[in-house]
Amino acid sequence: MSNRSHEVEYEQMLLSRHGLWQHKGGRGKDGPMERSAYILLSRIRVQGPMSIGELSDAFGLDTSTLNRQTAAAMRSGLVERIPDPAGGMARKFQITDKGARMLDEKRDYFVQALDKVMADWSDDDIAHFASYLRRFNSDIERIEGRPWPRPGTDGP
């Protein structure tokens, strides 16, 4: 492992400790949104309704884990089960209006927090940083064989 990789690992560890998630933005007017629900809703929003099997493939998690996560999201009113819009046998999960509103509130909170952190950064610095993060995540996704769709692109 190179010294540069050690530095990246250390900075990534520091990034994960900051816990923007744990501050007041972790709670909306409808109560808290778990991190797993935030990621689940984000994926469904970009990709559209998804079955348990599709979610399992997308996240690399077993179906029992996804069943627990989707059940919790359903109890919170964030997702609902619908017939497959394409006519398939499996039922799919889609975001409810409440789930979309809470996802937007959470995302707005994070964007505002990042705006504070990067207040003194130039637009070019922010664009370069976003580009490096996208590249870093895309390379991890490529190695794991699980690409993540991004808004404005055609699927995973």
XYZ file of N, CA, C and O in Angstrom:
624
model
N 0.849 -1.174 0.000
C 0.000 0.000 0.000
C 0.895 1.237 0.000
O 1.838 1.331 0.769
N 0.561 2.178 -0.856
C 1.382 3.384 -0.949
C 1.075 4.343 0.199
O 0.028 4.253 0.846
N 2.016 5.254 0.431
C 1.800 6.277 1.451
C 0.586 7.134 1.089
O -0.141 7.582 1.966
N 0.360 7.339 -0.213
C -0.797 8.132 -0.641
C -2.091 7.417 -0.263
O -3.050 8.055 0.160
N -2.124 6.099 -0.409
C -3.325 5.351 -0.018
C -3.549 5.426 1.485
O -4.693 5.499 1.942
N -2.460 5.423 2.271
C -2.587 5.593 3.720
C -3.221 6.942 4.026
O -4.086 7.054 4.898
N -2.779 7.965 3.325
C -3.314 9.308 3.544
C -4.802 9.378 3.186
O -5.602 9.948 3.924
N -5.186 8.776 2.063
C -6.592 8.745 1.664
C -7.414 7.994 2.701
O -8.496 8.439 3.106
N -6.919 6.841 3.159
C -7.635 6.056 4.173
C -7.840 6.891 5.422
O -8.936 6.910 6.000
N -6.810 7.594 5.860
C -6.906 8.376 7.087
C -7.919 9.511 6.937
O -8.760 9.735 7.801
N -7.853 10.200 5.804
C -8.791 11.307 5.577
C -10.220 10.794 5.459
O -11.151 11.429 5.947
N -10.416 9.637 4.842
C -11.746 9.042 4.735
C -12.266 8.687 6.120
O -13.440 8.894 6.429
N -11.404 8.160 6.977
C -11.793 7.850 8.354
C -12.210 9.128 9.076
O -13.241 9.168 9.750
N -11.442 10.197 8.913
C -11.797 11.455 9.545
C -13.128 11.985 9.016
O -13.952 12.488 9.787
N -13.342 11.864 7.731
C -14.598 12.316 7.136
C -15.784 11.583 7.768
O -16.794 12.202 8.103
N -15.650 10.281 7.963
C -16.762 9.498 8.500
C -17.067 9.851 9.952
O -18.177 9.625 10.419
N -16.117 10.421 10.667
C -16.340 10.732 12.083
C -17.099 12.024 12.301
O -17.629 12.273 13.373
N -17.168 12.887 11.291
C -17.777 14.201 11.488
C -19.254 14.128 11.804
O -19.785 14.986 12.482
N -19.937 13.132 11.306
C -21.300 12.874 11.739
C -22.309 13.963 11.450
O -23.128 14.258 12.312
N -22.273 14.565 10.278
C -23.333 15.507 9.920
C -24.684 14.863 10.142
O -25.660 15.512 10.467
N -24.730 13.545 9.962
C -25.969 12.796 10.090
C -26.541 12.898 11.496
O -27.748 12.886 11.686
N -25.673 12.998 12.499
C -26.116 12.906 13.882
C -26.609 14.236 14.442
O -27.168 14.277 15.515
N -26.406 15.313 13.722
C -26.835 16.611 14.227
C -28.328 16.790 13.992
O -29.010 15.900 13.519
N -28.840 17.956 14.305
C -30.285 18.209 14.220
C -30.862 17.868 12.853
O -32.031 17.548 12.764
N -30.071 17.941 11.810
C -30.567 17.620 10.481
C -30.952 16.166 10.341
O -31.577 15.786 9.377
N -30.588 15.339 11.318
C -30.970 13.946 11.288
C -32.440 13.744 11.605
O -32.970 12.659 11.477
N -33.121 14.814 12.006
C -34.539 14.716 12.362
C -35.318 15.754 11.567
O -34.984 16.911 11.547
N -36.377 15.304 10.952
C -37.273 16.207 10.251
C -38.503 16.439 11.103
O -38.606 15.944 12.228
N -39.467 17.180 10.568
C -40.676 17.445 11.348
C -41.485 16.177 11.566
O -42.323 16.115 12.453
N -41.230 15.130 10.744
C -41.917 13.852 10.914
C -41.098 12.868 11.733
O -41.411 11.690 11.786
N -40.023 13.327 12.354
C -39.183 12.444 13.144
C -37.894 12.116 12.406
O -37.618 12.646 11.336
N -37.103 11.219 12.977
C -35.808 10.916 12.386
C -35.938 10.074 11.125
O -36.894 9.329 10.955
N -34.965 10.240 10.230
C -34.858 9.352 9.076
C -33.530 8.630 9.221
O -32.479 9.263 9.292
N -33.592 7.335 9.303
C -32.382 6.533 9.424
C -31.515 6.689 8.183
O -32.029 6.895 7.082
N -30.220 6.549 8.383
C -29.278 6.644 7.262
C -29.607 5.612 6.184
O -29.569 5.899 4.996
N -29.959 4.392 6.611
C -30.277 3.346 5.633
C -31.504 3.742 4.806
O -31.561 3.469 3.602
N -32.501 4.398 5.417
C -33.687 4.836 4.685
C -33.320 5.935 3.697
O -33.829 5.971 2.568
N -32.424 6.820 4.091
C -31.975 7.906 3.215
C -31.330 7.340 1.945
O -31.629 7.762 0.828
N -30.487 6.343 2.117
C -29.808 5.729 0.976
C -30.805 4.924 0.141
O -30.793 4.990 -1.094
N -31.685 4.186 0.790
C -32.710 3.406 0.097
C -33.595 4.320 -0.755
O -33.813 4.072 -1.946
N -34.112 5.387 -0.155
C -34.974 6.309 -0.891
C -34.225 6.994 -2.028
O -34.783 7.207 -3.110
N -32.963 7.329 -1.784
C -32.159 7.964 -2.838
C -32.032 7.051 -4.053
O -32.144 7.499 -5.197
N -31.813 5.757 -3.805
C -31.664 4.806 -4.909
C -32.981 4.643 -5.673
O -33.000 4.672 -6.904
N -34.069 4.478 -4.950
C -35.365 4.304 -5.602
C -35.743 5.564 -6.381
O -36.290 5.473 -7.476
N -35.429 6.727 -5.845
C -35.756 7.970 -6.556
C -35.050 8.020 -7.906
O -35.639 8.394 -8.908
N -33.784 7.660 -7.943
C -33.018 7.752 -9.186
C -33.408 6.636 -10.159
O -33.514 6.863 -11.361
N -33.646 5.437 -9.644
C -33.876 4.283 -10.506
C -35.358 4.007 -10.779
O -35.698 3.402 -11.785
N -36.233 4.424 -9.870
C -37.645 4.105 -10.000
C -37.981 2.916 -9.122
O -37.124 2.379 -8.420
N -39.256 2.485 -9.130
C -39.673 1.377 -8.261
C -38.774 0.152 -8.421
O -38.360 -0.191 -9.531
N -38.470 -0.495 -7.280
C -37.555 -1.635 -7.264
C -38.111 -2.747 -6.390
O -38.717 -2.489 -5.355
N -37.861 -3.984 -6.806
C -38.247 -5.160 -6.025
C -37.178 -5.447 -4.968
O -36.074 -4.895 -5.017
N -37.502 -6.337 -4.048
C -36.515 -6.762 -3.041
C -35.282 -7.330 -3.732
O -34.157 -7.037 -3.347
N -35.467 -8.160 -4.757
C -34.333 -8.748 -5.466
C -33.459 -7.685 -6.116
O -32.224 -7.761 -6.060
N -34.081 -6.685 -6.721
C -33.308 -5.599 -7.344
C -32.568 -4.793 -6.293
O -31.407 -4.411 -6.497
N -33.212 -4.535 -5.167
C -32.544 -3.816 -4.083
C -31.381 -4.626 -3.524
O -30.310 -4.083 -3.242
N -31.582 -5.935 -3.367
C -30.519 -6.808 -2.875
C -29.302 -6.759 -3.794
O -28.164 -6.630 -3.330
N -29.545 -6.843 -5.107
C -28.447 -6.752 -6.079
C -27.775 -5.383 -6.024
O -26.552 -5.273 -6.066
N -28.583 -4.327 -5.934
C -28.050 -2.964 -5.948
C -27.175 -2.676 -4.737
O -26.137 -2.014 -4.857
N -27.589 -3.171 -3.570
C -26.872 -2.862 -2.338
C -25.862 -3.934 -1.939
O -25.059 -3.719 -1.040
N -25.947 -5.109 -2.571
C -25.057 -6.195 -2.181
C -25.391 -6.721 -0.794
O -24.508 -7.158 -0.068
N -26.682 -6.670 -0.442
C -27.136 -7.146 0.866
C -28.090 -8.317 0.667
O -28.748 -8.418 -0.369
N -28.201 -9.169 1.694
C -29.130 -10.293 1.565
C -30.561 -9.785 1.686
O -30.819 -8.701 2.221
N -31.489 -10.581 1.168
C -32.889 -10.144 1.124
C -33.480 -9.957 2.517
O -34.355 -9.103 2.695
N -33.002 -10.709 3.514
C -33.557 -10.533 4.863
C -33.220 -9.143 5.403
O -34.057 -8.510 6.060
N -32.024 -8.661 5.124
C -31.640 -7.316 5.549
C -32.511 -6.275 4.848
O -33.031 -5.351 5.484
N -32.697 -6.451 3.534
C -33.531 -5.505 2.782
C -34.981 -5.597 3.203
O -35.683 -4.571 3.242
N -35.455 -6.794 3.539
C -36.829 -6.926 4.043
C -37.018 -6.119 5.321
O -38.043 -5.450 5.492
N -36.044 -6.163 6.231
C -36.131 -5.386 7.478
C -36.122 -3.889 7.172
O -36.912 -3.126 7.738
N -35.212 -3.458 6.277
C -35.112 -2.032 5.961
C -36.367 -1.513 5.271
O -36.863 -0.432 5.606
N -36.889 -2.273 4.310
C -38.083 -1.816 3.611
C -39.307 -1.867 4.521
O -40.183 -1.000 4.434
N -39.374 -2.859 5.420
C -40.495 -2.930 6.367
C -40.490 -1.703 7.274
O -41.550 -1.114 7.544
N -39.306 -1.318 7.751
C -39.204 -0.125 8.601
C -39.599 1.128 7.822
O -40.310 1.994 8.346
N -39.163 1.217 6.567
C -39.515 2.376 5.740
C -41.021 2.402 5.461
O -41.636 3.476 5.421
N -41.628 1.232 5.302
C -43.086 1.169 5.095
C -43.824 1.605 6.360
O -44.785 2.370 6.278
N -43.366 1.111 7.524
C -44.012 1.504 8.796
C -43.933 3.012 9.009
O -44.848 3.610 9.574
N -42.849 3.627 8.545
C -42.671 5.077 8.680
C -43.403 5.855 7.588
O -43.382 7.088 7.597
N -43.996 5.138 6.639
C -44.737 5.798 5.564
C -43.850 6.393 4.483
O -44.286 7.267 3.730
N -42.609 5.904 4.373
C -41.659 6.465 3.406
C -41.743 5.781 2.049
O -41.434 6.391 1.024
N -42.111 4.497 2.036
C -42.270 3.738 0.795
C -43.574 2.957 0.861
O -44.132 2.755 1.942
N -44.028 2.528 -0.306
C -45.194 1.659 -0.397
C -44.917 0.597 -1.436
O -44.086 0.795 -2.318
N -45.621 -0.533 -1.303
C -45.488 -1.624 -2.281
C -46.539 -1.434 -3.355
O -47.696 -1.131 -3.060
N -46.105 -1.617 -4.585
C -47.007 -1.476 -5.723
C -46.808 -2.658 -6.666
O -45.763 -3.305 -6.641
N -47.795 -2.952 -7.512
C -47.568 -3.960 -8.549
C -46.462 -3.465 -9.484
O -46.279 -2.261 -9.671
N -45.722 -4.390 -10.059
C -44.659 -4.044 -11.001
C -45.267 -3.264 -12.167
O -46.144 -3.772 -12.866
N -44.825 -2.006 -12.387
C -45.364 -1.216 -13.502
C -45.141 -1.881 -14.865
O -45.902 -1.642 -15.806
N -44.129 -2.747 -14.962
C -43.838 -3.439 -16.225
C -44.632 -4.741 -16.345
O -44.465 -5.475 -17.320
N -45.446 -5.056 -15.346
C -46.278 -6.245 -15.418
C -45.646 -7.505 -14.865
O -46.218 -8.583 -14.966
N -44.445 -7.406 -14.260
C -43.788 -8.579 -13.685
C -44.523 -9.070 -12.446
O -45.452 -8.439 -11.946
N -44.095 -10.225 -11.965
C -44.745 -10.855 -10.815
C -44.383 -10.174 -9.482
O -45.211 -10.091 -8.584
N -43.136 -9.746 -9.352
C -42.677 -9.191 -8.076
C -43.298 -7.817 -7.831
O -43.407 -7.001 -8.740
N -43.683 -7.590 -6.590
C -44.151 -6.257 -6.221
C -42.926 -5.383 -6.009
O -41.852 -5.873 -5.702
N -43.098 -4.095 -6.204
C -41.970 -3.167 -6.103
C -42.253 -2.101 -5.062
O -43.394 -1.868 -4.687
N -41.188 -1.497 -4.615
C -41.285 -0.402 -3.651
C -41.117 0.912 -4.395
O -40.223 1.062 -5.231
N -41.992 1.864 -4.048
C -41.836 3.212 -4.574
C -41.923 4.192 -3.412
O -42.499 3.876 -2.368
N -41.365 5.354 -3.599
C -41.375 6.385 -2.565
C -42.774 6.988 -2.472
O -43.411 7.261 -3.483
N -43.218 7.224 -1.248
C -44.481 7.924 -1.021
C -44.225 9.435 -1.076
O -43.075 9.886 -1.076
N -45.299 10.199 -1.082
C -45.154 11.660 -1.028
C -44.413 12.079 0.240
O -43.552 12.953 0.209
N -44.753 11.431 1.358
C -44.070 11.728 2.622
C -42.581 11.391 2.511
O -41.722 12.167 2.941
N -42.273 10.240 1.930
C -40.879 9.845 1.770
C -40.111 10.820 0.893
O -38.972 11.182 1.202
N -40.723 11.267 -0.191
C -40.067 12.229 -1.088
C -39.824 13.551 -0.367
O -38.750 14.150 -0.482
N -40.827 13.994 0.413
C -40.679 15.251 1.151
C -39.548 15.149 2.188
O -38.697 16.025 2.290
N -39.529 14.033 2.930
C -38.497 13.866 3.953
C -37.111 13.717 3.322
O -36.124 14.238 3.852
N -37.027 13.026 2.182
C -35.752 12.896 1.484
C -35.265 14.268 1.037
O -34.087 14.602 1.209
N -36.167 15.081 0.490
C -35.795 16.431 0.067
C -35.333 17.284 1.243
O -34.345 18.020 1.141
N -36.029 17.168 2.380
C -35.641 17.930 3.576
C -34.251 17.515 4.047
O -33.421 18.352 4.405
N -34.013 16.200 4.065
C -32.708 15.691 4.510
C -31.605 16.152 3.570
O -30.558 16.631 3.997
N -31.851 16.025 2.270
C -30.854 16.432 1.291
C -30.578 17.935 1.395
O -29.432 18.373 1.336
N -31.624 18.742 1.568
C -31.448 20.190 1.726
C -30.591 20.499 2.951
O -29.726 21.383 2.917
N -30.826 19.764 4.047
C -30.019 19.955 5.245
C -28.542 19.682 4.953
O -27.664 20.467 5.331
N -28.270 18.571 4.271
C -26.885 18.227 3.966
C -26.243 19.254 3.041
O -25.081 19.623 3.220
N -26.977 19.710 2.044
C -26.435 20.715 1.113
C -26.116 22.003 1.877
O -25.051 22.600 1.674
N -26.998 22.417 2.774
C -26.736 23.620 3.567
C -25.501 23.440 4.458
O -24.689 24.359 4.598
N -25.363 22.248 5.054
C -24.193 21.976 5.892
C -22.916 22.016 5.051
O -21.896 22.585 5.473
N -22.967 21.427 3.853
C -21.797 21.444 2.972
C -21.492 22.856 2.493
O -20.318 23.235 2.351
N -22.530 23.654 2.249
C -22.316 25.055 1.876
C -21.530 25.789 2.954
O -20.650 26.594 2.650
N -21.827 25.516 4.223
C -21.092 26.142 5.332
C -19.641 25.682 5.344
O -18.720 26.475 5.523
N -19.437 24.376 5.168
C -18.084 23.819 5.202
C -17.239 24.407 4.069
O -16.072 24.750 4.259
N -17.840 24.554 2.887
C -17.085 24.982 1.706
C -17.323 26.451 1.352
O -17.084 26.868 0.219
N -17.734 27.249 2.335
C -18.067 28.651 2.087
C -16.904 29.426 1.463
O -17.120 30.332 0.650
N -15.680 29.091 1.821
C -14.511 29.810 1.311
C -13.874 29.139 0.106
O -12.806 29.551 -0.345
N -14.498 28.095 -0.419
C -13.964 27.384 -1.579
C -14.436 28.074 -2.855
O -15.578 28.553 -2.926
N -13.604 28.054 -3.862
C -14.014 28.576 -5.162
C -14.937 27.574 -5.843
O -14.949 26.392 -5.486
N -15.703 28.048 -6.809
C -16.567 27.137 -7.578
C -15.744 26.048 -8.257
O -16.168 24.899 -8.331
N -14.554 26.426 -8.737
C -13.684 25.430 -9.381
C -13.223 24.368 -8.381
O -13.172 23.187 -8.716
N -12.877 24.785 -7.162
C -12.461 23.820 -6.145
C -13.591 22.843 -5.825
O -13.369 21.632 -5.710
N -14.807 23.355 -5.690
C -15.957 22.496 -5.397
C -16.205 21.538 -6.556
O -16.446 20.346 -6.348
N -16.119 22.038 -7.795
C -16.334 21.188 -8.970
C -15.276 20.084 -9.041
O -15.596 18.929 -9.333
N -14.009 20.439 -8.755
C -12.940 19.431 -8.778
C -13.153 18.390 -7.681
O -12.977 17.190 -7.911
N -13.513 18.841 -6.490
C -13.752 17.928 -5.377
C -14.891 16.964 -5.716
O -14.770 15.748 -5.517
N -15.997 17.490 -6.249
C -17.129 16.647 -6.646
C -16.700 15.637 -7.710
O -17.096 14.466 -7.666
N -15.876 16.079 -8.641
C -15.397 15.194 -9.705
C -14.544 14.061 -9.133
O -14.685 12.899 -9.538
N -13.676 14.384 -8.185
C -12.841 13.343 -7.567
C -13.691 12.368 -6.747
O -13.442 11.160 -6.766
N -14.686 12.891 -6.016
C -15.562 11.996 -5.258
C -16.339 11.071 -6.186
O -16.475 9.875 -5.914
N -16.843 11.622 -7.294
C -17.577 10.805 -8.267
C -16.658 9.723 -8.828
O -17.047 8.554 -8.935
N -15.448 10.099 -9.173
C -14.482 9.125 -9.711
C -14.170 8.052 -8.677
O -14.123 6.856 -9.000
N -13.941 8.446 -7.437
C -13.624 7.514 -6.356
C -14.777 6.517 -6.167
O -14.573 5.299 -6.150
N -16.007 7.041 -6.042
C -17.170 6.171 -5.874
C -17.378 5.280 -7.092
O -17.681 4.092 -6.956
N -17.227 5.823 -8.283
C -17.419 5.033 -9.511
C -16.419 3.898 -9.607
O -16.758 2.793 -10.055
N -15.186 4.140 -9.181
C -14.182 3.078 -9.215
C -14.496 1.975 -8.197
O -14.321 0.793 -8.482
N -14.995 2.356 -7.025
C -15.420 1.347 -6.052
C -16.576 0.541 -6.629
O -16.594 -0.698 -6.555
N -17.547 1.229 -7.225
C -18.699 0.555 -7.825
C -18.266 -0.400 -8.932
O -18.793 -1.510 -9.054
N -17.293 0.018 -9.736
C -16.792 -0.834 -10.821
C -16.156 -2.092 -10.247
O -16.427 -3.207 -10.711
N -15.334 -1.957 -9.225
C -14.656 -3.100 -8.608
C -15.684 -4.046 -7.980
O -15.570 -5.267 -8.091
N -16.703 -3.494 -7.326
C -17.733 -4.320 -6.687
C -18.759 -4.851 -7.684
O -19.546 -5.731 -7.344
N -18.767 -4.292 -8.894
C -19.738 -4.729 -9.897
C -21.149 -4.249 -9.635
O -22.108 -4.863 -10.075
N -21.290 -3.167 -8.885
C -22.608 -2.620 -8.564
C -22.630 -1.119 -8.815
O -22.546 -0.315 -7.881
N -22.775 -0.714 -10.078
C -22.812 0.723 -10.354
C -24.053 1.369 -9.742
O -25.092 0.725 -9.600
N -23.921 2.601 -9.360
C -25.010 3.354 -8.754
C -25.454 4.406 -9.762
O -24.641 5.179 -10.256
N -26.744 4.455 -10.075
C -27.203 5.457 -11.039
C -27.075 6.859 -10.438
O -27.188 7.028 -9.217
N -26.804 7.807 -11.287
C -26.698 9.183 -10.856
C -27.776 10.005 -11.546
O -28.121 9.710 -12.687
N -28.304 11.009 -10.852
C -29.334 11.846 -11.488
C -28.832 12.399 -12.810
O -27.663 12.763 -12.960
N -29.723 12.369 -13.796
C -29.372 12.901 -15.107
C -28.661 11.909 -16.017
O -28.216 12.261 -17.087
N -28.530 10.638 -15.548
C -27.913 9.618 -16.400
C -28.943 8.538 -16.679
O -30.006 8.494 -16.066
N -28.630 7.664 -17.572
C -29.563 6.587 -17.950
C -29.297 5.325 -17.153
O -28.623 4.425 -17.612
N -29.819 5.263 -15.936
C -29.780 4.027 -15.148
C -28.422 3.711 -14.566
O -27.510 4.501 -14.622
N -28.297 2.511 -13.944
C -27.075 2.122 -13.254
C -25.930 1.815 -14.175
O -26.059 1.584 -15.319
